[in-house]
XYZ file of C-alpha atoms in Angstrom:
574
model
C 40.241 235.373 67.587
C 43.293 235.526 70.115
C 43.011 236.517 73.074
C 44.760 239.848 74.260
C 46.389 240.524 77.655
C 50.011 241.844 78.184
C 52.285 239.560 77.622
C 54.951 242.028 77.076
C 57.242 242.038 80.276
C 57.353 245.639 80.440
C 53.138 245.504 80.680
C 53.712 243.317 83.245
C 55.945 245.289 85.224
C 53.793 247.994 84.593
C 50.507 245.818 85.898
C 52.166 245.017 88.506
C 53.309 248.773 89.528
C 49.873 250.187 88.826
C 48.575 247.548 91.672
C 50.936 248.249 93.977
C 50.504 252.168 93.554
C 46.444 251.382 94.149
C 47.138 249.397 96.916
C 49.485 252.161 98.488
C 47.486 254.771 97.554
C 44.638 254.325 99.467
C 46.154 251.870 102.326
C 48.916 253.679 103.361
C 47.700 257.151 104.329
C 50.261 258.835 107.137
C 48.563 259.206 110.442
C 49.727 262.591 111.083
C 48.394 263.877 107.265
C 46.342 267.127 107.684
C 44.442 268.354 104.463
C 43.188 272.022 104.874
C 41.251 272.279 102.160
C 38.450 273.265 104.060
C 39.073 274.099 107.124
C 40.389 277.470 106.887
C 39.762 281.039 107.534
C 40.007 283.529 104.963
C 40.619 286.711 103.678
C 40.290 289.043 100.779
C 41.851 292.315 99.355
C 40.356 292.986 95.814
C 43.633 294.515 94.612
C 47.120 293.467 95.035
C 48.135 294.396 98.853
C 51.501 296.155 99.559
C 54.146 293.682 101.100
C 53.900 295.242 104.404
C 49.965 295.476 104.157
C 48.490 293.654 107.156
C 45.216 290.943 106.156
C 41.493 292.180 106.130
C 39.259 290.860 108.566
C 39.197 287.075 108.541
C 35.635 285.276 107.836
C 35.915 281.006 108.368
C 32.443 280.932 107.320
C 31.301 281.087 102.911
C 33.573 281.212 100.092
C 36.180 283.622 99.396
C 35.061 286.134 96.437
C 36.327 288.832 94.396
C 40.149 287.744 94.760
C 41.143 286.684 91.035
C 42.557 290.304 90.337
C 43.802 290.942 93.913
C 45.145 288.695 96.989
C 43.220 286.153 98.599
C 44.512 285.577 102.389
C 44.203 281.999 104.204
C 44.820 281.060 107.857
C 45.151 278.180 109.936
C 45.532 277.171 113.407
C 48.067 274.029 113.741
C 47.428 273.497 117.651
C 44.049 272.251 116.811
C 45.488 269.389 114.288
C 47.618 265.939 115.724
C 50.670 267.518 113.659
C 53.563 268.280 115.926
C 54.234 272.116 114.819
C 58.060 271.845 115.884
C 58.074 269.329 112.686
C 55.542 270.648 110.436
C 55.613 270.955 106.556
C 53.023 272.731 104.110
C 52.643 271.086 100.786
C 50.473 273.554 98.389
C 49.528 271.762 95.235
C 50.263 274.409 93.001
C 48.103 275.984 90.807
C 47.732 279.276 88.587
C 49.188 282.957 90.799
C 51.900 285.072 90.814
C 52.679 284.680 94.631
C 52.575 282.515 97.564
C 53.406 284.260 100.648
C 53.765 282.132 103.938
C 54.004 283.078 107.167
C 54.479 280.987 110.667
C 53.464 282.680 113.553
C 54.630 281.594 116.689
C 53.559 282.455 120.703
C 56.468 284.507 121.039
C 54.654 287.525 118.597
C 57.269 286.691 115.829
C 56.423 285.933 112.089
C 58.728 284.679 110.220
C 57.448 284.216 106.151
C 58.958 282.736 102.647
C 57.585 282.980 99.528
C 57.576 282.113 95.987
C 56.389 283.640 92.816
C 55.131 282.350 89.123
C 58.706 281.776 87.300
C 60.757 281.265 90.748
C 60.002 278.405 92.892
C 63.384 278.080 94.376
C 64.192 275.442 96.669
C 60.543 274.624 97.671
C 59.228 272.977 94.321
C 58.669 269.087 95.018
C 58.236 266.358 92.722
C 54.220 265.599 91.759
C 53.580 269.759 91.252
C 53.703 270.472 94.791
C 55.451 273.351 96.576
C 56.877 272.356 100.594
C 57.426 274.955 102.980
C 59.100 273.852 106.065
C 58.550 275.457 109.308
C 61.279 277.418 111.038
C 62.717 275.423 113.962
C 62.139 277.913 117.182
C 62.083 277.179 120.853
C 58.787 278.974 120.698
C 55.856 277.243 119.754
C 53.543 277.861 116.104
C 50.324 278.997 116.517
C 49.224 279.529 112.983
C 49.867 279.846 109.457
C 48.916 282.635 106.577
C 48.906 282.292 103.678
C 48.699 285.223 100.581
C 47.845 284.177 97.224
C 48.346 287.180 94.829
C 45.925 286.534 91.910
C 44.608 283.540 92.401
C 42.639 281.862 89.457
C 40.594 279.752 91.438
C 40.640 279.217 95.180
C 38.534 276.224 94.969
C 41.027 274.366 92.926
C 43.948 274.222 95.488
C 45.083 271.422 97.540
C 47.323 271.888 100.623
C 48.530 269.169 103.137
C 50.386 269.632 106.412
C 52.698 266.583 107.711
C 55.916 266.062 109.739
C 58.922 266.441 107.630
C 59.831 262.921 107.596
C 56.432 261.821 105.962
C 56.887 264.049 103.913
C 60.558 263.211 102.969
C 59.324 259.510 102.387
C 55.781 260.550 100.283
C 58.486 262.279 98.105
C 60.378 259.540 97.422
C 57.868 257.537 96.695
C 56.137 260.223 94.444
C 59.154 260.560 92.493
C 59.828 256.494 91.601
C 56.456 256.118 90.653
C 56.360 259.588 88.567
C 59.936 258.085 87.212
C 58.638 254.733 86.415
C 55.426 256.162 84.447
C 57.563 259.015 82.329
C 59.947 256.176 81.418
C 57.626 253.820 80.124
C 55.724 256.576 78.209
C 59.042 257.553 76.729
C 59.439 253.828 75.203
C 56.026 253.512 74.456
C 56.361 256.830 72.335
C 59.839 256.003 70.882
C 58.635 252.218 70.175
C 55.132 253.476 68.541
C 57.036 256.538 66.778
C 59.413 253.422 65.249
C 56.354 251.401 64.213
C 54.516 253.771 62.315
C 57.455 254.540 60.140
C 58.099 250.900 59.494
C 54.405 249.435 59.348
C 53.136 253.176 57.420
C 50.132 253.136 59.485
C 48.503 256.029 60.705
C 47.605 254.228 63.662
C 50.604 253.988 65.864
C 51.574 257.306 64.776
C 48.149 258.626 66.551
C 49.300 256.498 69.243
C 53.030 258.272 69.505
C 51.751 261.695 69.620
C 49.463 260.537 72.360
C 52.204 258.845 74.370
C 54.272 261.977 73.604
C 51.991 264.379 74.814
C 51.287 262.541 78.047
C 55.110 262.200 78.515
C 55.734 266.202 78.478
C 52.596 266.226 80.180
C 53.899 263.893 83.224
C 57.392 265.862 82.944
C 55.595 269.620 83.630
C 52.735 268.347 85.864
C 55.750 266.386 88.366
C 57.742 269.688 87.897
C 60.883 267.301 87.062
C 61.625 270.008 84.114
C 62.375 272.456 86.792
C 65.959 270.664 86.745
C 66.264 272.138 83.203
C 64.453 275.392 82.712
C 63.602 276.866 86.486
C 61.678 279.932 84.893
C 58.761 277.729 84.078
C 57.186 277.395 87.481
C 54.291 277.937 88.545
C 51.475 279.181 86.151
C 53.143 279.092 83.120
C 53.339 275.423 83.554
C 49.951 274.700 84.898
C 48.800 276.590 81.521
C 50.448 274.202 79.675
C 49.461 270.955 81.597
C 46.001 272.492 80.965
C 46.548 272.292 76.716
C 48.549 269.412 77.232
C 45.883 267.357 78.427
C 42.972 268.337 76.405
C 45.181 267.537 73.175
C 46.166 264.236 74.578
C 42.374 263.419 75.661
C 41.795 264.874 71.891
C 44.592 262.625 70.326
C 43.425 259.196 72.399
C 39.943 259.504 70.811
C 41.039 259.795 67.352
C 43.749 256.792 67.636
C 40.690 254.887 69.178
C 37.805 255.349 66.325
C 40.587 256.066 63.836
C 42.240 252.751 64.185
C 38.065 250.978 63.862
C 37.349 249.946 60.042
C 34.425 252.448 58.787
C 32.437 248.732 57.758
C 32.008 248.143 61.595
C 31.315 251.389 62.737
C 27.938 253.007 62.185
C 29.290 256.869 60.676
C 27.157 258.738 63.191
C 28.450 257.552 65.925
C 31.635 258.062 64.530
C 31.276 261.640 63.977
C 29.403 262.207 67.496
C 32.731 260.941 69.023
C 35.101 262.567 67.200
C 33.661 265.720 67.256
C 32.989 265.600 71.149
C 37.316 265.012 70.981
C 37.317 268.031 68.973
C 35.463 270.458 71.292
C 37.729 269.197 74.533
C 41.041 270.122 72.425
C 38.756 273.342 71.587
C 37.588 274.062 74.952
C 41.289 273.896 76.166
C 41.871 276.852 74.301
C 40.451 279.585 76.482
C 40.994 277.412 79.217
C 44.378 277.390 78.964
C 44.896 280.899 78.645
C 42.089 281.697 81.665
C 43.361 283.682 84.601
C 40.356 284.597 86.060
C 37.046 284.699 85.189
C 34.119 281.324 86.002
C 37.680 278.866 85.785
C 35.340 276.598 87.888
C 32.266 276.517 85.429
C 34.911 275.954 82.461
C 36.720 273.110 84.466
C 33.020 271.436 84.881
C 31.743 271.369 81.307
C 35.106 269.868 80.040
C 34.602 267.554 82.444
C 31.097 266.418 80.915
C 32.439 267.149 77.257
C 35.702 263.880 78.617
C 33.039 261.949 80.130
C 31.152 262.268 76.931
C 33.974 261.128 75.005
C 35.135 258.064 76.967
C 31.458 257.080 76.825
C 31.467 257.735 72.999
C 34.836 255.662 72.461
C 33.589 252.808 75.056
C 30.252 252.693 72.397
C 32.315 252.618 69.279
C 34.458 249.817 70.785
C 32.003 247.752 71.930
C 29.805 248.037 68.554
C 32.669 247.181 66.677
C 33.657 243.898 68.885
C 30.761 242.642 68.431
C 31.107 243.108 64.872
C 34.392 241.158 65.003
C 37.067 243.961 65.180
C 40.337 242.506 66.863
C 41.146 246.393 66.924
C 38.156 246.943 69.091
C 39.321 243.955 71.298
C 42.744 245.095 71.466
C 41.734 248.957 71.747
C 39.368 247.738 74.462
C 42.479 245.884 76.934
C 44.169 249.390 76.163
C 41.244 251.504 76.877
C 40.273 249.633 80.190
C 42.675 251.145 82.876
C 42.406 254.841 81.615
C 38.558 255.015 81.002
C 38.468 253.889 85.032
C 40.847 256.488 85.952
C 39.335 259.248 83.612
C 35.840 258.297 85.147
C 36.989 258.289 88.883
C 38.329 261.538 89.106
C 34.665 262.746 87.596
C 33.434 261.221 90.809
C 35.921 260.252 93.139
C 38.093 262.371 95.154
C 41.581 260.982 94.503
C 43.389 264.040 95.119
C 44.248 262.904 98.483
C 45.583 259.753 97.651
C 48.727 258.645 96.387
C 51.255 260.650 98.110
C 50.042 263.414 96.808
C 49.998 262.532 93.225
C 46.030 262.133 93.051
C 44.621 261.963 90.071
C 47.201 262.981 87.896
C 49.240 260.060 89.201
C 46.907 257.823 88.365
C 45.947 259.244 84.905
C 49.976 259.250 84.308
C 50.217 255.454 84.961
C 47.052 254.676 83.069
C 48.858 256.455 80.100
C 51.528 254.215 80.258
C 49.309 251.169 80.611
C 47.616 252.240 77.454
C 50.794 253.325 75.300
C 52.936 249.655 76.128
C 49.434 247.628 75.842
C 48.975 248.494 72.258
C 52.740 248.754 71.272
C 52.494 245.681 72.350
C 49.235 244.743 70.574
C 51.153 246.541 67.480
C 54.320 244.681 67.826
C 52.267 241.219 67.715
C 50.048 242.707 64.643
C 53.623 243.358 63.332
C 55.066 239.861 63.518
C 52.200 238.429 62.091
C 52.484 240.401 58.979
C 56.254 239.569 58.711
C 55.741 236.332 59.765
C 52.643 236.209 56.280
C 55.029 238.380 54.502
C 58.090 235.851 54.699
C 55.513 232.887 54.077
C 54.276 234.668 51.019
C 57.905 235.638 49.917
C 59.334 231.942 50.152
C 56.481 230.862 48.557
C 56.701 233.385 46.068
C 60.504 231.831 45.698
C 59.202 228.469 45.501
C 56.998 228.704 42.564
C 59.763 231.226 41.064
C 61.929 228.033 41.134
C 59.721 225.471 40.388
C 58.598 227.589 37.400
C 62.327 226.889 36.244
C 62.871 223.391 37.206
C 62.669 219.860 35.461
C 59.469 218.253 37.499
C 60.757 214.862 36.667
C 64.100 214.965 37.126
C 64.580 218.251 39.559
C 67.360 219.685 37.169
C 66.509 223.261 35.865
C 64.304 223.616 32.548
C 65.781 225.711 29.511
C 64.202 228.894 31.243
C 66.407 228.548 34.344
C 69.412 226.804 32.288
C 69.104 230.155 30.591
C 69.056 232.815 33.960
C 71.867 230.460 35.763
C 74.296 230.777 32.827
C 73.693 234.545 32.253
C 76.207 235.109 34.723
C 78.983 232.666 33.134
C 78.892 234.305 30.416
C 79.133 238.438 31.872
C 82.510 236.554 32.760
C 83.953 234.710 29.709
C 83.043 238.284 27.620
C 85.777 240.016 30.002
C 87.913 237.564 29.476
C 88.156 236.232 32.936
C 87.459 232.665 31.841
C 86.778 230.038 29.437
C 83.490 228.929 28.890
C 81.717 226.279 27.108
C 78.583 224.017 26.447
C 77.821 220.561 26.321
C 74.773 219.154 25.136
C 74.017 215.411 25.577
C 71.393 213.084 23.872
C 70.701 209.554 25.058
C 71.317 207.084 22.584
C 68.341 205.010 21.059
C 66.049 206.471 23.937
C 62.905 205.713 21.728
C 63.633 202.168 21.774
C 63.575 202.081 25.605
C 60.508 203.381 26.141
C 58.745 201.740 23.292
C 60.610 198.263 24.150
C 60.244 199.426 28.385
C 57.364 201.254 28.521
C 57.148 205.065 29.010
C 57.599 204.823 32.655
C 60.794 203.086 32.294
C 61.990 205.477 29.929
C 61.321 208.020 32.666
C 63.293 205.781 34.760
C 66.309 205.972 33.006
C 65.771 210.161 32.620
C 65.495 210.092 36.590
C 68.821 207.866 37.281
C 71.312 209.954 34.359
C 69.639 213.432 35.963
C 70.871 212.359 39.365
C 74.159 211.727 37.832
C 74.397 214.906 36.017
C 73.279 216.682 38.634
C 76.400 215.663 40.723
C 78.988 218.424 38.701
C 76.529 221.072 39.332
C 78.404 223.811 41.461
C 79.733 227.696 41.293
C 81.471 226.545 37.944
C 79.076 224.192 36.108
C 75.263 224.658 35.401
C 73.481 221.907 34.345
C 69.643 220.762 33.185
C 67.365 219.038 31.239
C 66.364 221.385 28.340
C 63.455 218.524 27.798
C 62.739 214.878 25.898
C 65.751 213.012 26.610
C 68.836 216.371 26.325
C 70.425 217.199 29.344
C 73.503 220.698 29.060
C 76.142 221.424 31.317
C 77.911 225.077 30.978
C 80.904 224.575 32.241
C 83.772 227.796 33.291
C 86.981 227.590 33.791
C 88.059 225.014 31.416
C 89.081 224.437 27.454
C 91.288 222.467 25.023
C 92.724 218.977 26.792
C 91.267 219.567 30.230
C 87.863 220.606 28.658
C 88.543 217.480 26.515
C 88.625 215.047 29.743
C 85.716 216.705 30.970
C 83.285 215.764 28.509
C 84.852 211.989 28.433
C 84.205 211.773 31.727
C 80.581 213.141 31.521
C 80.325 210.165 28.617
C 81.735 207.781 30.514
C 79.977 208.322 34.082
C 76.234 207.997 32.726
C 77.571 205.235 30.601
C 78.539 203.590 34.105
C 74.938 204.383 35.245
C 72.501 201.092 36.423
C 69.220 201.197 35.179
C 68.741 197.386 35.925
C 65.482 197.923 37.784
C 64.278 200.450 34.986
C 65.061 197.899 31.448
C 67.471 195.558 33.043
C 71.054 195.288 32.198
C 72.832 196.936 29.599
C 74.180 200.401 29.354
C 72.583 203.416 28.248
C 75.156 205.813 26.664
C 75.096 209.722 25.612
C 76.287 211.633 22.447
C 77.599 215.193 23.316
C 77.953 217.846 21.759
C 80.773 220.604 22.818
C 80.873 224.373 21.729
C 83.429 226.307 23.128
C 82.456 230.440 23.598
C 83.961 233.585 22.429
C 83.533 236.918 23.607
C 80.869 237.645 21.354
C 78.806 234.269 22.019
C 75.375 234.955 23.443
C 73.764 231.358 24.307
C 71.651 231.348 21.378
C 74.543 231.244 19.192
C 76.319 228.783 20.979
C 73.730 226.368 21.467
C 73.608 226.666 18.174
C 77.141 225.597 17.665
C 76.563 222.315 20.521
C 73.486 220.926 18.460
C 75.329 221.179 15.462
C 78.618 219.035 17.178
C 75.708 216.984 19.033
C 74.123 216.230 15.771
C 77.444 215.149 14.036
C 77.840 212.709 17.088
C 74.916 211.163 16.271
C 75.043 210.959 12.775
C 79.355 209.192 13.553
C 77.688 206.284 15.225
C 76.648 207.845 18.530
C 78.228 207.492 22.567
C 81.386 209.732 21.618
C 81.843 213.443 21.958
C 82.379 216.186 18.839
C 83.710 219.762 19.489
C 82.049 222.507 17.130
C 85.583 223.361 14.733
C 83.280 226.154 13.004
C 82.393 225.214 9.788
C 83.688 221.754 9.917
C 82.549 219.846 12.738
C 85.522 218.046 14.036
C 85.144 214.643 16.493
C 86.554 212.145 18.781
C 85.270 208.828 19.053
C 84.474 207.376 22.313
């Protein structure tokens, strides 16, 4: 079987982007990068706190509890991190609340805040779901940041980074080309696939363009690029729908994966174990989707286990079925590669870190794309093999349709396709358009030849006056052998004194035929026979009419030419 690796130039592109993002990713971390995740004080008020409310006492030891239906307060020192705090940035990863409240406290007793809210991000939303405040530029210096979350789903899920603004001005720009890069070649791959299961009618591509699909409005709400269209979508509503988004595309992967596997190579159980594991992750998205508060946390880990499950189910049924001798499996296999190692790293790797920011959607995103353009790819080749069998198999097809209507000896068409070919002539001549008529020609004494020659001689001779006939075939004369030694010509366009000429001509140029090497010398001559059509003439009727003129040119002496006069058969020697 053939081998598969990308030889698409948009795989390779993408190869070649996916190692460069690794490479930057975990190489080229800024010096000055803070991550707070866990080293900061906090606070908690149980219900929602008035604006002017002042923070309950802070506690930098434990877990915040008890803060889902309330406000959960966080605090940091800056002096204590190598950030210069007259160039600082906050970048919270957002996740589900209905507020962020910041404030920068400085030595000088003053406080100055911003905030957003769920459905009004502002100015402060960022590319890769992240939301930047920028610290007021004072001649005083910060001392700390606070931080008010106002029902928080889970406190253990955020991620906030500090940095100086022109990191963070460059990790955006890099976030957003790569984010750009992976949501365009999703969008092909979903366009492309979407194009190949109408054309091929496969089920399998189309699996393949709802996955790419779903990953591409994934990428588009998780990077917060649709914030350019409809700005009332920040914040939870959109991490709700990341949350469905991704369970139905880790749901929809599966099922083009073991759908795409012939049931002969697969055994059914583990077919069903798979696809039912799938199932429960697009089921367990459900509640998780909707989930404001509550054990978020405990939810998050058992879909975890229930993905894990499933990319160990699909690796199973695609390694059974290779060795069975699946090229889907080997294909699915190149395609699977790069997102079962990014699915299975963020189990057990922290990647949130990495990547500008990105993490591990980032790198789910690209492996999306990897997987999408590796089996369009793999479906485009599948695809030009069939056409390339189906045009085979339809010239072939035309072949024996032909041959099935040709003269094997000669090459000149058999009665069958003397018969289609004139069909045509005579749609014409019944309008009125033009004349039409038929000549049928008999070699003279051709019994004598081959029992004088020898049968192979005779065939000899059939060969040499076929070649010659075959010369006034065109748009306006058909001819063949209709079998033994009678050849026909239809021939449009002409009657009375031109049609005339015609035929002597016909006579004279296989008379003028050498057939030395065949019986030696000496001429071989034709009788014809010519029947001129009328509207009504069908070619039954007026082959009819030819034999009969054909007959009374043998019966005159032979190598002349009679025209059919109806009932009277009327001739001219040759």
């Amino acid at each position: 079987q053939p081998r598969v690796y990308p030889r698409n130039p948009a795989l390779k592109v993408l190869a070649f982007l996916a190692a460069l993002l690794l490479w930057t990713g975990w190489t080229d971390r800024a010096a000055a990068e803070v991550i707070l995740n866990h080293s900061l004080c906090h606070a908690v008020s149980e219900t929602l706190s008035a604006d002017s409310a002042s923070p309950p006492p802070f506690s930098c030891i434990g877990d915040p509890q008890g803060y889902q239906r309330g406000s959960l307060w966080l605090r940091t020192n800056v002096d204590t991190y190598p950030v210069d705090p007259r160039d600082l940035v906050l970048l919270v990863h957002h996740s589900r609340f209905d507020r962020l409240k910041v404030s920068f406290t400085y030595a000088d007793g003053r406080s100055l805040s911003q905030e957003v809210s769920s459905g009004n991000f502002g100015s402060h939303w960022r590319t890769g779901g992240q939301i930047a405040f920028e610290a007021p530029l004072r001649d005083a210096r910060l001392l700390s940041i606070t931080m008010r979350f106002d029902r928080l789903a889970s406190a253990n899920l955020l991620r906030m980074r500090m940095m100086t603004r022109g990191e963070a001005n460059v990790q955006a720009t890099a976030l957003s080309i790569s984010v750009a890069a992976a949501l365009t070649l999703l969008l092909i791959g979903a366009l492309y696939n979407t194009t190949l299961a109408f054309s091929l009618r496969r089920q399998f591509p189309l699996w393949q363009a709802a996955w790419a699909g779903c990953m591409l409005v994934w990428g588009t709400m998780w990077s917060q690029l649709h914030l350019f269209i409809v700005p009332g979508l920040a914040g939870a509503v959109s991490a709700q729908t990341c949350t469905a988004l991704s369970c139905l595309a880790v749901t929809m992967a599966a099922f083009s994966a073991v759908m795409a596997l012939d049931r002969q190579v697969l055994p059914e159980l583990m077919r069903r174990i798979t696809l039912t594991l799938a199932a429960a992750v697009a089921i367990l998205g459900i509640p998780l989707t909707f989930m404001r508060q509550g054990p978020i946390e405990t939810m998050a880990a058992v879909l975890g286990a229930l993905i894990l499950g499933v990319l160990i189910g699909v690796a199973l049924c695609l390694g059974w079925a290779w060795r069975r001798g699946s090229v889907e499996a080997r294909t699915f296999a190149g395609a699977w590669s790069l997102p079962m190692l990014a699915l299975g790293s963020v189990q057990f790797v922290d990647t949130n870190t990495i990547f500008w920011g990105g993490g591990s959607q980032l790198l789910v995103l690209f492996a999306a794309a990897w997987q999408t353009l590796w089996l369009a790819a793999a479906a485009s080749r599948t695809h030009a093999r069939l056409r390339i069998e189906h045009d085979r198999a339809r010239r072939a097809e035309a072949q024996a349709h032909e041959l099935a209507r040709r003269d094997p000896l000669t090459g000149l068409r058999n009665r069958r396709g003397f018969v289609e070919a004139a069909a045509p002539m005579f749609d014409v001549n019944r309008s009125g358009a033009s004349p039409l008529a038929l000549l049928l020609l008999d070699i003279d004494k051709f019994k004598r030849i081959n029992d004088t020659h020898g049968h192979d001689a005779g065939d000899m001779v059939l060969v040499t006056i076929g070649n010659r006939i075959a010369r006034w075939e065109g748009d306006m004369c058909k001819v063949a052998r209709l079998g033994g030694e009678e050849f026909a010509l239809m021939v449009a366009g002409m009657d009375g004194f031109a049609l005339h000429r015609f035929a002597q001509s016909v006579r004279k140029g296989i008379a003028e035929c050498n057939h030395a090497e065949a019986i030696g010398e000496g001429p071989v001559t034709v009788s014809i026979g010519v029947a001129e059509a009328t509207p009504d003439s069908d070619f039954r009727e007026l082959y009819r009419h030819a034999d009969e003129a054909l007959y009374s040119a043998k019966h005159e002496g032979r190598d002349r030419v009679v025209f059919y006069r109806g009932e009277n058969a009327g001739h001219e020697a040759g």
